[in-house]
Amino acid sequence: MQDNAVNAVEMKARVGAVRYLNTKPLVHGLDGAETPFTLSFDYPSHLADQLALGLLDVALIPSIEYFLGDGYRIITDACIGCLGPVWSVKIFFRVPPRQIQTLALDEGSRTSAALAKILLAERLDVRPRLQALPLGSDMRDCEADAILLIGDRAIHPPAIDAVEVWDLGETWVDWTGLPFVFAMWVARPGVPTESIAQHLMQARNRGLENLQEIAEREAPNYRLTTSECFQYFHDNLHFTLGPQEKAALTRFYDYAVGLDLAPSGRTPIYDDCEIAR
Amino acid sequence: MQDNAVNAVEMKARVGAVRYLNTKPLVHGLDGAETPFTLSFDYPSHLADQLALGLLDVALIPSIEYFLGDGYRIITDACIGCLGPVWSVKIFFRVPPRQIQTLALDEGSRTSAALAKILLAERLDVRPRLQALPLGSDMRDCEADAILLIGDRAIHPPAIDAVEVWDLGETWVDWTGLPFVFAMWVARPGVPTESIAQHLMQARNRGLENLQEIAEREAPNYRLTTSECFQYFHDNLHFTLGPQEKAALTRFYDYAVGLDLAPSGRTPIYDDCEIAR
């Protein structure tokens, strides 16, 4: 009995997600014992590493990481994207954008860093030297010409003298006419995922039906009012990967290859999300 | 000549406004020499003091200050109000609102402080002990159960563990069904203001026509994107004092009298703003 119970637990697929506010609607109600997988939480870049190492079977990974992997499949139409301003990913410029020579990057999502590099290079032909911005660092000690902040630090930025601020979701959408996709549910090759995919899509659907409840619960943790948090989920974020989002991923990948941010020759593999749904 | 020139300058009426972001659309284009008055900037509570002392003739004063004055007239239908969330006036609760015993108050607008007291007392029968929260203080040193922040500190709050956050504009509007009015242009008794009122209304009208330009110019100073700043002006704030706003001022005054925040027996005096316009 003891051994069987242990085996049953070990047999469960391992799914990884991030703890960020933007992910709460995607994992709504997934903490129960009814799911055919275990769900763990970590930083986005760690999730990608664990997926690559086989320590996870499915993970919500940043879109740039998808193209760094090999044989990865996008297993649902649940994603984290935006159709305009995303609110939580911004560049604060201390000098006019065309004049920046250094860009400090918030730790966290590599996709936002790639997006920043693409927008600066392709729109303005600007290729700044990059610096890491340690978590918990005092922003005043950072002398970079521009600073990329994500998450809470973008929504509630520390005191930085800026001459211009870009919301990277808005900048991408204005420029390309396409949505932007920050992260998707991705499986390693050879992992059977039909049941997992169904649970993840159901969780997203439940999340969308309960945005108000999620906002009420999460808002204070992020120093937001309930209505700000609801607005973030409802107006800023977008959780469905459809044809426009697929086109956006391809466009993003092409730019990434052009700037040597991803290897060439990759084509996104989509499980038939619509039918699975 | 010299004396006449000095007299001409001294004869100009003295108008005072605040430097806050919310006031930019009200004073758009007023820095020119064409106005029949001089415009100075100060803290809202200082403006009210200077108006009372006769050091200013007209000032944009917090609505609670209006009822503390005697014989004051509201000379235009230009105001700073909201019809829902105001975004820049919030209470951060460290314990559930019904349980708070102490409330720390951001320095600045006395109206927001009165509004906080009214909402807590009338809705929840909670009357916390008040503390001052010095500008520039480290929020972590403040042990109050709840903190009222306004302006930049409300939009980009420092790290505070909160269990609930109220947007006071939204809380008032949801509760009363009325807008809220934070500040109006007010004159001392005996000051001729028809020409001043016309300029102030024209400035507001020009401001409303140029919100995008004002947002582009001001956003970085407040660590906002242009679209966030535009949204703040366009969706959060409301610059016209009409019948609903007048009803809201009276309701606010009645609550203030009930809590001994204002003397009884005052009735707002409105110059005929519509005709002046």
XYZ file of C-alpha atoms in Angstrom:
554
model
C 0.000 0.000 0.000
C 2.689 2.471 1.036
C 4.717 1.766 -2.110
C 1.684 1.994 -4.377
C 0.749 5.368 -2.911
C 4.268 6.682 -3.482
C 4.257 5.354 -7.030
C 0.902 6.957 -7.729
C 2.272 10.321 -6.651
C 5.456 9.871 -8.626
C 3.549 8.895 -11.751
C 1.770 12.220 -11.854
C 3.024 14.567 -14.529
C 4.872 17.616 -13.258
C 3.577 21.010 -14.379
C 5.302 24.287 -13.529
C 3.931 27.828 -13.529
C 4.969 31.213 -12.177
C 3.630 32.981 -9.122
C 3.172 36.294 -10.899
C -0.133 38.115 -10.730
C -0.634 37.698 -14.473
C -0.790 33.906 -14.063
C -3.493 33.747 -11.397
C -6.381 33.446 -13.898
C -4.570 30.619 -15.720
C -4.180 28.386 -12.669
C -7.511 29.145 -11.012
C -8.688 26.166 -8.979
C -5.742 23.939 -9.936
C -4.605 23.354 -6.357
C -7.049 20.490 -5.821
C -6.232 16.795 -5.856
C -8.428 16.228 -8.912
C -5.792 17.184 -11.425
C -3.748 14.449 -13.138
C -0.566 16.395 -12.406
C 1.317 18.208 -9.670
C 1.659 21.950 -10.003
C 4.747 23.785 -8.781
C 5.759 27.436 -9.002
C 9.083 29.085 -9.829
C 10.665 31.955 -11.775
C 9.946 31.882 -15.534
C 13.560 31.307 -16.500
C 13.897 28.485 -13.927
C 10.791 26.830 -15.379
C 12.386 26.785 -18.803
C 15.566 25.285 -17.369
C 13.623 22.604 -15.496
C 11.634 21.743 -18.600
C 14.845 21.400 -20.598
C 16.351 19.159 -17.907
C 13.285 16.902 -17.788
C 12.453 17.985 -14.224
C 9.124 19.258 -15.492
C 6.862 17.762 -18.153
C 4.831 20.869 -18.931
C 5.552 24.474 -18.038
C 4.276 27.962 -18.642
C 7.372 29.323 -20.302
C 8.294 32.713 -21.759
C 7.785 32.777 -25.515
C 11.474 33.423 -26.236
C 12.327 30.222 -24.327
C 9.999 28.260 -26.544
C 12.254 28.935 -29.511
C 15.379 28.038 -27.540
C 14.003 24.561 -26.872
C 13.903 21.707 -29.350
C 10.758 19.775 -30.217
C 8.672 21.673 -27.684
C 4.909 21.687 -28.273
C 2.412 24.397 -27.352
C -0.337 22.262 -25.848
C -3.228 24.671 -25.197
C -4.680 27.934 -26.409
C -4.247 29.327 -22.900
C -1.553 31.992 -22.868
C -0.521 35.291 -21.318
C -0.715 37.989 -23.922
C -1.918 41.512 -24.531
C -3.724 43.444 -27.242
C -2.452 46.854 -26.143
C -0.803 48.220 -23.002
C 0.267 45.372 -20.693
C 0.957 47.746 -17.754
C 3.518 45.485 -16.081
C 6.388 45.676 -18.594
C 7.953 49.085 -19.108
C 11.155 50.853 -20.091
C 11.983 54.041 -18.209
C 14.274 56.258 -20.294
C 16.553 58.759 -18.583
C 17.575 60.184 -21.973
C 15.627 60.215 -25.252
C 15.316 56.614 -26.556
C 17.508 57.240 -29.601
C 20.366 58.350 -27.362
C 20.555 55.455 -24.908
C 23.835 53.591 -24.696
C 23.083 51.339 -21.713
C 19.950 49.402 -20.741
C 19.537 47.784 -17.327
C 17.306 44.695 -17.347
C 15.054 43.585 -14.535
C 15.614 39.950 -13.695
C 12.700 37.689 -14.493
C 11.203 37.245 -17.926
C 13.727 36.848 -20.717
C 10.929 37.505 -23.171
C 10.512 41.077 -21.994
C 14.253 41.574 -22.333
C 14.156 40.206 -25.900
C 11.131 42.363 -26.677
C 12.935 45.451 -25.399
C 15.991 44.688 -27.540
C 13.839 44.075 -30.619
C 11.820 47.266 -30.260
C 14.928 49.392 -29.714
C 16.869 47.823 -32.575
C 14.115 47.520 -35.163
C 12.334 50.782 -34.534
C 15.227 53.084 -33.637
C 18.351 51.164 -34.690
C 19.522 51.440 -31.096
C 21.578 48.557 -29.613
C 22.416 49.487 -26.029
C 24.962 47.683 -23.865
C 23.068 45.552 -21.369
C 23.425 45.493 -17.594
C 21.741 43.256 -15.054
C 19.574 45.002 -12.500
C 19.681 42.828 -9.386
C 16.376 42.180 -7.617
C 16.249 44.339 -4.514
C 18.829 46.791 -5.802
C 18.365 50.477 -5.154
C 17.420 51.977 -8.495
C 19.298 55.179 -7.693
C 22.557 53.226 -7.735
C 21.878 52.179 -11.316
C 23.356 54.623 -13.799
C 22.006 53.038 -16.995
C 20.415 55.352 -19.565
C 17.259 53.241 -19.520
C 15.792 50.600 -17.212
C 13.460 47.727 -18.094
C 11.155 46.886 -15.180
C 8.565 44.119 -15.067
C 5.803 43.103 -12.698
C 5.301 45.003 -9.478
C 8.298 47.267 -10.106
C 6.804 48.353 -13.450
C 3.343 48.966 -11.986
C 4.712 50.793 -8.939
C 8.067 52.062 -10.176
C 10.641 53.446 -7.735
C 11.589 57.119 -8.115
C 13.444 57.362 -11.405
C 13.842 60.597 -13.342
C 12.548 59.604 -16.769
C 12.085 61.660 -19.910
C 9.962 58.974 -21.561
C 8.272 55.732 -20.541
C 7.331 52.878 -22.866
C 4.733 50.235 -22.114
C 6.227 47.414 -24.162
C 2.903 45.739 -24.865
C 1.535 48.966 -26.264
C 4.713 49.742 -28.193
C 4.713 46.296 -29.840
C 0.985 46.379 -30.688
C 1.169 49.925 -32.093
C 4.162 49.000 -34.199
C 3.174 45.565 -35.525
C -0.612 45.714 -35.441
C -0.434 42.290 -33.773
C -1.029 41.138 -30.193
C 1.944 40.125 -28.066
C 2.287 36.716 -26.392
C 4.416 36.594 -23.255
C 4.042 32.932 -22.225
C 2.380 29.653 -23.217
C 1.918 26.146 -21.795
C 4.643 24.034 -23.363
C 5.474 20.293 -23.176
C 8.737 18.444 -23.698
C 8.784 15.958 -26.604
C 7.179 12.608 -25.891
C 5.044 13.686 -22.970
C 1.352 12.702 -23.306
C -0.557 15.854 -22.502
C -4.156 15.561 -23.684
C -5.583 15.277 -20.184
C -3.241 17.955 -18.838
C -4.171 20.304 -21.678
C -7.871 19.888 -20.958
C -7.379 20.697 -17.276
C -5.270 23.744 -18.103
C -7.838 25.081 -20.550
C -10.636 24.466 -18.057
C -8.643 26.308 -15.398
C -8.205 29.282 -17.747
C -11.916 29.252 -18.576
C -12.791 29.126 -14.872
C -10.305 31.916 -14.268
C -11.930 34.116 -16.910
C -15.328 33.489 -15.346
C -14.033 34.473 -11.907
C -11.781 37.457 -12.596
C -13.616 39.549 -10.018
C -13.117 36.958 -7.270
C -9.447 36.519 -8.176
C -8.976 40.293 -8.236
C -10.553 40.646 -4.781
C -8.243 38.001 -3.375
C -5.011 39.072 -5.045
C -5.232 42.886 -5.272
C -3.887 43.778 -1.817
C -0.924 41.434 -2.252
C 0.125 43.621 -5.162
C -0.864 46.972 -3.603
C -3.719 47.366 -6.071
C -7.356 48.168 -5.578
C -9.724 45.389 -6.583
C -10.840 47.368 -9.615
C -7.260 48.027 -10.750
C -6.506 44.327 -10.460
C -9.693 43.414 -12.331
C -8.833 45.945 -15.025
C -5.356 44.432 -15.355
C -6.821 40.964 -15.881
C -9.722 42.116 -18.029
C -8.362 44.988 -20.118
C -4.588 44.665 -20.129
C -4.090 40.921 -20.290
C -5.406 38.459 -22.848
C -5.452 34.734 -22.214
C -6.317 33.132 -25.545
C -3.853 32.091 -28.223
C -5.635 32.351 -31.569
C -4.539 32.953 -35.176
C -3.404 36.541 -34.550
C -1.387 35.443 -31.542
C 0.237 32.671 -33.608
C 1.171 35.246 -36.242
C 2.582 37.433 -33.473
C 4.729 34.586 -32.126
C 6.161 33.991 -35.593
C 6.846 37.687 -36.065
C 8.524 37.878 -32.660
C 10.620 34.804 -33.476
C 11.729 36.265 -36.827
C 12.924 39.435 -35.146
C 14.640 37.400 -32.427
C 16.526 35.377 -35.053
C 17.489 38.578 -36.841
C 19.087 39.874 -33.637
C 20.700 36.517 -32.712
C 18.401 36.113 -29.744
C 17.161 32.692 -30.946
C 18.469 29.960 -33.268
C 17.053 29.946 -36.797
C 14.930 27.189 -38.346
C 12.383 26.676 -35.573
C 8.674 26.407 -36.347
C 6.079 26.515 -33.562
C 4.265 23.214 -33.034
C 0.686 23.630 -31.861
C -1.329 20.721 -30.533
C -4.808 20.955 -31.915
C -6.003 23.152 -29.099
C -9.434 23.853 -30.536
C -10.310 20.143 -30.790
C -8.787 19.332 -27.414
C -10.993 22.058 -26.044
C 6.854 105.100 -15.990
C 8.732 102.954 -13.540
C 6.116 103.503 -10.880
C 3.267 102.903 -13.261
C 4.783 99.653 -14.449
C 5.206 98.486 -10.868
C 1.664 99.495 -10.077
C 0.369 97.686 -13.130
C 2.047 94.488 -11.934
C 0.848 94.984 -8.407
C -2.677 95.613 -9.585
C -2.909 92.199 -11.173
C -5.027 89.770 -9.228
C -3.167 86.915 -7.564
C -4.320 83.398 -8.392
C -2.886 80.293 -6.761
C -2.962 76.673 -7.933
C -1.203 73.440 -7.050
C 1.584 71.762 -8.997
C -0.047 68.330 -8.874
C -0.526 66.311 -12.032
C -4.304 66.501 -11.668
C -4.177 70.287 -12.083
C -2.229 70.415 -15.356
C -5.345 70.405 -17.586
C -6.866 73.244 -15.536
C -3.967 75.646 -15.977
C -3.074 74.776 -19.568
C -1.572 77.780 -21.327
C -1.946 80.112 -18.358
C 1.749 80.940 -18.097
C 1.524 83.683 -20.717
C 1.452 87.406 -20.091
C -2.052 87.702 -21.554
C -3.844 86.783 -18.372
C -5.200 89.546 -16.149
C -3.661 87.853 -13.107
C -0.442 86.322 -11.823
C -0.445 82.589 -11.238
C 1.574 81.006 -8.441
C 1.827 77.416 -7.224
C 1.880 75.962 -3.722
C 0.545 73.101 -1.586
C -3.271 72.939 -1.426
C -3.423 73.691 2.289
C -1.015 76.650 1.879
C -3.251 78.013 -0.877
C -6.211 77.977 1.462
C -4.190 79.761 4.162
C -2.992 82.409 1.697
C -6.524 82.973 0.448
C -7.753 83.415 4.023
C -4.932 85.887 4.743
C -5.675 87.937 1.627
C -2.337 87.021 0.053
C -4.238 85.455 -2.838
C -7.444 86.650 -4.494
C -8.448 83.391 -6.132
C -7.180 79.883 -5.459
C -7.831 76.284 -6.397
C -8.656 75.048 -2.922
C -9.634 71.657 -1.527
C -13.395 71.359 -1.142
C -13.212 70.927 2.642
C -11.352 74.267 2.857
C -14.196 75.965 1.036
C -16.496 75.279 3.944
C -13.927 76.497 6.459
C -13.824 79.916 4.789
C -16.442 82.648 5.143
C -18.135 84.296 2.180
C -16.028 82.387 -0.316
C -17.454 82.085 -3.843
C -16.965 79.279 -6.353
C -16.261 81.317 -9.471
C -16.131 78.783 -12.321
C -17.438 75.374 -13.278
C -13.835 74.187 -13.611
C -13.024 71.698 -10.850
C -11.066 68.565 -10.054
C -13.476 65.718 -9.503
C -14.117 62.100 -10.355
C -17.049 59.923 -11.383
C -15.457 56.666 -10.227
C -11.917 55.567 -9.299
C -9.639 58.595 -8.947
C -6.466 56.435 -8.858
C -4.394 58.930 -6.871
C -6.169 58.800 -3.482
C -6.079 55.461 -1.668
C -6.165 53.870 1.753
C -3.938 50.842 2.278
C -5.281 48.674 5.098
C -2.919 46.427 7.034
C -5.875 44.898 8.892
C -9.501 44.572 7.775
C -11.078 48.072 7.606
C -13.503 47.405 10.474
C -10.576 46.626 12.774
C -8.342 49.643 12.247
C -7.512 51.732 15.291
C -4.931 54.075 13.740
C -4.854 55.842 10.371
C -1.745 57.629 9.082
C -2.484 60.556 6.773
C -0.360 61.656 3.873
C 0.333 65.384 4.044
C -1.261 67.419 1.291
C -4.973 67.555 0.612
C -7.108 67.949 3.703
C -10.096 66.977 1.598
C -8.806 63.457 1.094
C -8.236 63.192 4.835
C -11.813 64.359 5.512
C -13.123 61.983 2.853
C -11.263 59.083 4.473
C -12.685 59.925 7.907
C -16.212 60.256 6.516
C -16.123 56.949 4.623
C -14.727 55.060 7.607
C -17.157 56.605 10.098
C -20.338 56.592 8.011
C -19.910 53.250 6.296
C -18.209 51.203 9.009
C -18.636 53.266 12.193
C -14.859 53.254 12.502
C -13.134 56.337 13.997
C -9.403 55.657 14.015
C -6.825 57.710 15.888
C -4.986 59.867 13.345
C -1.256 60.141 12.794
C 0.668 62.415 10.456
C 2.762 60.668 7.837
C 5.648 63.027 7.084
C 6.538 63.555 3.424
C 9.662 61.565 2.679
C 9.184 59.227 5.628
C 9.975 55.554 5.223
C 6.621 53.795 5.149
C 8.077 50.777 6.972
C 8.634 52.946 10.049
C 4.922 53.741 10.160
C 3.020 51.261 12.297
C -0.499 52.582 11.661
C -3.206 50.026 10.837
C -4.031 51.919 7.656
C -2.323 54.583 5.572
C -3.905 57.242 3.371
C -1.674 58.094 0.415
C -2.344 60.697 -2.273
C -0.746 61.657 -5.572
C 2.367 59.876 -6.718
C 2.611 57.782 -3.548
C -0.909 56.432 -4.160
C -0.246 55.664 -7.829
C 3.153 54.085 -7.132
C 2.809 52.979 -3.510
C 5.850 51.911 -1.510
C 5.963 48.294 -0.335
C 3.211 47.997 2.265
C 1.640 44.705 3.263
C -2.037 45.425 2.742
C -5.060 43.186 3.169
C -7.330 45.640 1.351
C -6.948 48.805 -0.710
C -9.618 51.469 -1.194
C -9.667 53.966 -4.032
C -11.481 56.774 -2.232
C -13.032 58.167 -5.404
C -14.507 54.796 -6.223
C -15.596 54.138 -2.636
C -17.423 57.471 -2.429
C -19.101 57.113 -5.844
C -20.184 53.529 -5.158
C -21.598 54.517 -1.792
C -23.343 57.817 -2.602
C -24.113 57.420 -6.304
C -22.679 60.939 -6.703
C -19.413 62.233 -8.162
C -16.742 63.552 -5.839
C -15.254 67.047 -6.066
C -11.727 67.482 -4.746
C -11.049 71.153 -5.531
C -12.606 74.236 -7.095
C -11.549 77.797 -8.042
C -12.597 79.991 -5.129
C -12.463 83.765 -4.547
C -12.371 85.812 -1.349
C -15.323 88.138 -0.764
C -15.212 91.420 -2.642
C -12.789 90.356 -5.356
C -14.037 91.100 -8.919
C -13.478 87.856 -10.785
C -15.474 87.866 -14.010
C -12.433 88.230 -16.233
C -10.399 85.777 -14.132
C -13.217 83.228 -14.269
C -13.398 83.463 -18.043
C -9.660 82.859 -18.388
C -9.777 79.925 -15.995
C -12.656 78.298 -17.862
C -10.934 78.858 -21.188
C -7.769 77.294 -19.778
C -9.762 74.237 -18.660
C -11.427 74.001 -22.071
C -8.025 74.250 -23.817
C -6.691 71.648 -21.395
C -9.501 69.233 -22.231
C -8.803 69.716 -25.939
C -5.105 69.004 -25.428
C -5.060 66.130 -22.936
C -2.861 64.063 -25.232
C -0.248 66.813 -25.526
C -0.313 67.446 -21.766
C -0.002 63.701 -21.112
C 3.009 63.429 -23.430
C 4.723 66.296 -21.658
C 3.911 65.329 -18.060
C 3.888 61.519 -18.029
C 7.624 60.899 -17.511
C 7.730 63.391 -14.632
C 5.285 61.116 -12.843
C 6.784 57.781 -13.993
C 3.746 57.103 -16.164
C 3.428 56.112 -19.784
C 1.726 58.678 -21.973
C -1.349 56.474 -22.253
C -1.569 55.978 -18.466
C -1.346 59.727 -17.996
C -3.962 60.344 -20.696
C -6.214 57.734 -19.102
C -5.810 59.440 -15.715
C -6.892 62.794 -17.189
C -9.575 61.350 -19.434
C -11.103 58.451 -17.488
C -10.254 59.018 -13.829
C -10.541 62.767 -13.485
C -13.478 65.009 -14.297
C -13.113 68.756 -14.675
C -16.644 70.125 -14.814
C -18.736 71.178 -11.848
C -22.377 70.611 -12.790
C -25.594 69.904 -10.841
C -24.480 66.431 -9.705
C -21.172 67.818 -8.498
C -22.990 70.572 -6.598
C -25.165 67.930 -4.936
C -22.006 65.987 -4.090
C -20.389 69.029 -2.469
C -23.469 69.539 -0.306
C -23.529 65.862 0.679
C -19.824 65.970 1.520
C -20.336 69.127 3.584
C -23.242 67.573 5.503
C -21.131 64.562 6.444
C -18.232 66.851 7.377
C -20.472 68.859 9.711
C -21.764 65.633 11.232
C -18.220 64.618 12.113
C -17.168 68.119 13.281
C -14.843 68.523 10.333
C -16.522 71.764 9.240
C -18.658 74.475 10.896
C -22.404 74.227 10.360
C -24.569 76.751 8.517
C -22.509 77.251 5.383
C -24.106 77.214 1.928
C -22.006 77.102 -1.228
C -22.126 80.294 -3.289
C -21.778 79.718 -7.011
C -21.129 82.555 -9.424
C -23.262 82.036 -12.487
C -20.656 79.891 -14.162
C -22.764 78.860 -17.125
C -23.416 82.471 -18.183
C -19.851 83.547 -17.545
C -18.852 80.740 -19.835
